[in-house]
GROMACS .gro file of C-alpha atoms in nm:
model
  202
    1MET     CA    1   6.939  10.576  14.357
    2GLU     CA    2   6.900  10.896  14.493
    3ALA     CA    3   7.241  10.977  14.274
    4LEU     CA    4   6.974  10.920  13.962
    5LEU     CA    5   6.711  11.094  14.059
    6MET     CA    6   6.821  11.426  14.144
    7THR     CA    7   7.023  11.326  13.770
    8LEU     CA    8   6.727  11.329  13.583
    9GLY     CA    9   6.533  11.647  13.784
   10SER     CA   10   6.910  11.861  13.699
   11GLY     CA   11   6.952  11.752  13.441
   12TRP     CA   12   6.628  11.880  13.338
   13VAL     CA   13   6.722  12.270  13.506
   14SER     CA   14   6.994  12.238  13.309
   15GLY     CA   15   6.889  12.261  12.988
   16ILE     CA   16   6.677  12.567  13.097
   17ARG     CA   17   6.923  12.737  13.362
   18PRO     CA   18   7.239  12.509  13.381
   19TYR     CA   19   7.376  12.817  13.609
   20PHE     CA   20   7.065  12.835  13.814
   21MET     CA   21   7.080  12.479  13.916
   22ILE     CA   22   7.439  12.475  13.966
   23PHE     CA   23   7.398  12.784  14.202
   24LEU     CA   24   7.105  12.610  14.381
   25LEU     CA   25   7.256  12.297  14.453
   26GLY     CA   26   7.586  12.466  14.626
   27LEU     CA   27   7.390  12.728  14.827
   28GLY     CA   28   7.174  12.453  14.907
   29GLY     CA   29   7.456  12.195  15.013
   30ARG     CA   30   7.640  12.518  15.173
   31ILE     CA   31   7.334  12.647  15.357
   32PHE     CA   32   7.155  12.296  15.467
   33GLU     CA   33   7.470  12.072  15.498
   34LEU     CA   34   7.310  11.872  15.199
   35GLY     CA   35   7.570  11.561  15.231
   36GLN     CA   36   7.446  11.421  14.848
   37VAL     CA   37   7.575  11.738  14.694
   38PRO     CA   38   7.973  11.756  14.565
   39ALA     CA   39   8.178  11.981  14.796
   40VAL     CA   40   8.331  12.127  14.497
   41LEU     CA   41   8.007  12.300  14.420
   42GLN     CA   42   7.976  12.445  14.702
   43ARG     CA   43   8.311  12.599  14.713
   44THR     CA   44   8.248  13.031  14.716
   45ASP     CA   45   8.451  13.114  14.330
   46VAL     CA   46   8.208  12.844  14.195
   47LEU     CA   47   7.912  13.045  14.364
   48VAL     CA   48   8.000  13.356  14.287
   49ILE     CA   49   8.089  13.252  13.907
   50THR     CA   50   7.702  13.122  13.817
   51GLY     CA   51   7.603  13.440  14.020
   52ILE     CA   52   7.700  13.646  13.816
   53LEU     CA   53   7.667  13.354  13.477
   54LEU     CA   54   7.267  13.311  13.629
   55LEU     CA   55   7.227  13.687  13.611
   56VAL     CA   56   7.335  13.738  13.230
   57ASP     CA   57   7.180  13.368  13.166
   58LEU     CA   58   6.853  13.554  13.267
   59ALA     CA   59   6.943  13.880  13.144
   60ALA     CA   60   6.970  13.730  12.808
   61ASP     CA   61   6.656  13.517  12.766
   62LYS     CA   62   6.462  13.779  12.808
   63ILE     CA   63   6.552  13.983  12.444
   64ALA     CA   64   6.386  13.862  12.199
   65PHE     CA   65   6.577  13.708  11.876
   66LEU     CA   66   6.886  13.750  12.180
   67ASP     CA   67   6.766  13.463  12.347
   68SER     CA   68   6.740  13.202  11.999
   69PHE     CA   69   7.133  13.371  11.997
   70TRP     CA   70   7.209  13.290  12.341
   71ASP     CA   71   7.042  12.917  12.302
   72GLN     CA   72   7.242  12.856  12.043
   73LEU     CA   73   7.528  12.946  12.234
   74HIS     CA   74   7.446  12.731  12.497
   75THR     CA   75   7.339  12.390  12.266
   76ILE     CA   76   7.689  12.213  12.388
   77VAL     CA   77   7.704  12.447  12.685
   78ARG     CA   78   7.370  12.303  12.859
   79PRO     CA   79   7.450  11.887  12.794
   80ILE     CA   80   7.806  11.943  12.988
   81ALA     CA   81   7.629  12.111  13.301
   82GLY     CA   82   7.378  11.859  13.277
   83GLY     CA   83   7.618  11.598  13.265
   84ALA     CA   84   7.952  11.758  13.454
   85ILE     CA   85   7.643  11.752  13.769
   86GLY     CA   86   7.557  11.368  13.724
   87PHE     CA   87   7.910  11.295  13.679
   88LEU     CA   88   7.971  11.469  13.978
   89LEU     CA   89   7.654  11.349  14.176
   90GLY     CA   90   7.736  10.986  14.086
   91GLY     CA   91   8.078  11.004  14.185
   92GLU     CA   92   8.027  10.954  14.476
   93THR     CA   93   7.993  10.605  14.466
   94ASP     CA   94   8.157  10.463  14.154
   95THR     CA   95   8.375  10.568  13.831
   96THR     CA   96   8.110  10.413  13.621
   97ASN     CA   97   7.818  10.540  13.819
   98ALA     CA   98   7.957  10.869  13.730
   99ILE     CA   99   7.993  10.826  13.372
  100VAL     CA  100   7.624  10.679  13.359
  101MET     CA  101   7.491  10.934  13.515
  102ALA     CA  102   7.700  11.197  13.331
  103VAL     CA  103   7.555  11.071  13.014
  104LEU     CA  104   7.162  10.992  13.119
  105GLY     CA  105   7.224  11.406  13.282
  106ALA     CA  106   7.361  11.535  12.957
  107ALA     CA  107   7.076  11.382  12.765
  108ALA     CA  108   6.767  11.512  12.970
  109ALA     CA  109   6.982  11.859  13.009
  110PHE     CA  110   6.971  11.829  12.568
  111GLY     CA  111   6.607  11.714  12.540
  112SER     CA  112   6.472  12.025  12.759
  113HIS     CA  113   6.696  12.230  12.607
  114ALA     CA  114   6.597  12.097  12.219
  115ALA     CA  115   6.241  12.190  12.366
  116LYS     CA  116   6.285  12.533  12.498
  117SER     CA  117   6.520  12.652  12.195
  118THR     CA  118   6.254  12.523  11.944
  119THR     CA  119   5.919  12.698  12.144
  120ARG     CA  120   6.119  13.015  12.144
  121ALA     CA  121   6.238  13.039  11.786
  122ALA     CA  122   5.877  12.985  11.720
  123VAL     CA  123   5.728  13.288  11.945
  124ASN     CA  124   6.016  13.511  11.821
  125VAL     CA  125   5.852  13.505  11.533
  126SER     CA  126   5.489  13.543  11.653
  127PRO     CA  127   5.317  13.863  11.657
  128GLU     CA  128   5.291  13.961  11.986
  129PRO     CA  129   5.637  14.094  12.122
  130VAL     CA  130   5.537  14.020  12.521
  131SER     CA  131   5.522  13.623  12.450
  132ASN     CA  132   5.942  13.664  12.456
  133VAL     CA  133   5.898  13.807  12.810
  134LEU     CA  134   5.591  13.560  12.961
  135VAL     CA  135   5.770  13.234  12.820
  136SER     CA  136   6.077  13.333  12.895
  137THR     CA  137   5.955  13.402  13.303
  138GLY     CA  138   5.745  13.074  13.310
  139GLU     CA  139   6.123  12.912  13.256
  140ASP     CA  140   6.201  13.046  13.542
  141VAL     CA  141   5.934  12.943  13.731
  142ALA     CA  142   5.902  12.602  13.632
  143ALA     CA  143   6.315  12.570  13.677
  144VAL     CA  144   6.253  12.722  13.986
  145VAL     CA  145   6.022  12.482  14.120
  146MET     CA  146   6.249  12.170  13.903
  147GLY     CA  147   6.534  12.292  14.119
  148VAL     CA  148   6.349  12.290  14.475
  149LEU     CA  149   6.197  11.954  14.419
  150VAL     CA  150   6.594  11.826  14.362
  151LEU     CA  151   6.701  11.947  14.680
  152VAL     CA  152   6.419  11.809  14.918
  153LEU     CA  153   6.158  11.578  14.678
  154PRO     CA  154   6.405  11.355  14.427
  155VAL     CA  155   6.204  11.102  14.319
  156ALA     CA  156   5.892  11.404  14.259
  157ALA     CA  157   6.187  11.566  14.040
  158ALA     CA  158   6.251  11.280  13.854
  159ILE     CA  159   5.848  11.160  13.728
  160LEU     CA  160   5.851  11.559  13.625
  161ALA     CA  161   6.124  11.578  13.489
  162LEU     CA  162   6.057  11.264  13.243
  163ILE     CA  163   5.736  11.395  13.230
  164LEU     CA  164   5.862  11.727  13.093
  165LEU     CA  165   6.123  11.527  12.822
  166ALA     CA  166   5.785  11.386  12.699
  167LEU     CA  167   5.584  11.684  12.617
  168GLY     CA  168   5.876  11.824  12.563
  169ILE     CA  169   5.928  11.586  12.228
  170TRP     CA  170   5.592  11.586  12.152
  171ALA     CA  171   5.617  12.007  12.170
  172ILE     CA  172   5.929  11.953  11.909
  173ILE     CA  173   5.725  11.693  11.674
  174ARG     CA  174   5.465  11.918  11.640
  175ILE     CA  175   5.596  12.270  11.581
  176HIS     CA  176   5.822  12.109  11.291
  177ARG     CA  177   5.551  11.997  11.120
  178ALA     CA  178   5.354  12.288  11.172
  179TYR     CA  179   5.662  12.450  11.003
  180ARG     CA  180   5.651  12.211  10.744
  181ASP     CA  181   5.288  12.263  10.628
  182LEU     CA  182   5.313  12.591  10.686
  183ARG     CA  183   5.613  12.631  10.422
  184ALA     CA  184   5.449  12.403  10.203
  185ARG     CA  185   5.113  12.617  10.146
  186LEU     CA  186   5.323  12.929  10.103
  187GLN     CA  187   5.527  12.704   9.854
  188GLU     CA  188   5.197  12.608   9.668
  189ALA     CA  189   5.057  12.972   9.701
  190ARG     CA  190   5.360  13.075   9.520
  191ALA     CA  191   5.324  12.893   9.228
  192ARG     CA  192   5.005  12.946   9.212
  193ARG     CA  193   5.019  13.296   9.212
  194ALA     CA  194   5.259  13.235   8.935
  195GLN     CA  195   5.082  13.043   8.724
  196GLY     CA  196   4.823  13.311   8.731
  197GLU     CA  197   5.041  13.578   8.638
  198PRO     CA  198   5.001  13.743   8.253
  199GLY     CA  199   5.248  13.682   8.037
  200ARG     CA  200   5.549  13.958   8.007
  201PRO     CA  201   5.557  14.133   7.704
  202VAL     CA  202   5.849  14.100   7.538
   0.00000   0.00000   0.00000
């Protein structure tokens, strides 16, 4: 059960900050000797590589439009990270459980990634340039809080992850509806303008 709870929380974080989640699990397992954290995540080379990638991730996510490219690039990476963490957490028991945890982790990561990328794309076209940095910082804070909960309160992390995934689906639907309505209004305005233009001289 603990592996399931940790997979939900870590999967959600992986959809936002995958390198941070791997780094935090490994570092937490090494410092606090957490038995539920797989040994492979605590290796020095894994910690160094994920630490470097984490810094790159944090920097790229703060730059408008580059962050959207970064999100597209990680459409596969983030679910794979969530799935890999789930597989490792579930692999402590049996292979079937590991596969189930991998699917669950990948699904949670894809859900949070979809909400993040959709929201950030909408923010990038807004007129306030500071919004990008603020939203990115908010995601950092959310990832840190959720990551800590995964280690110390897996139940709270799982519940919060489910709530945030539901809110993310709602946000995606609202943003897509708003975009569709805006596009329809623009097309209607262009059609009216074209009908009102005087005929061109022959």
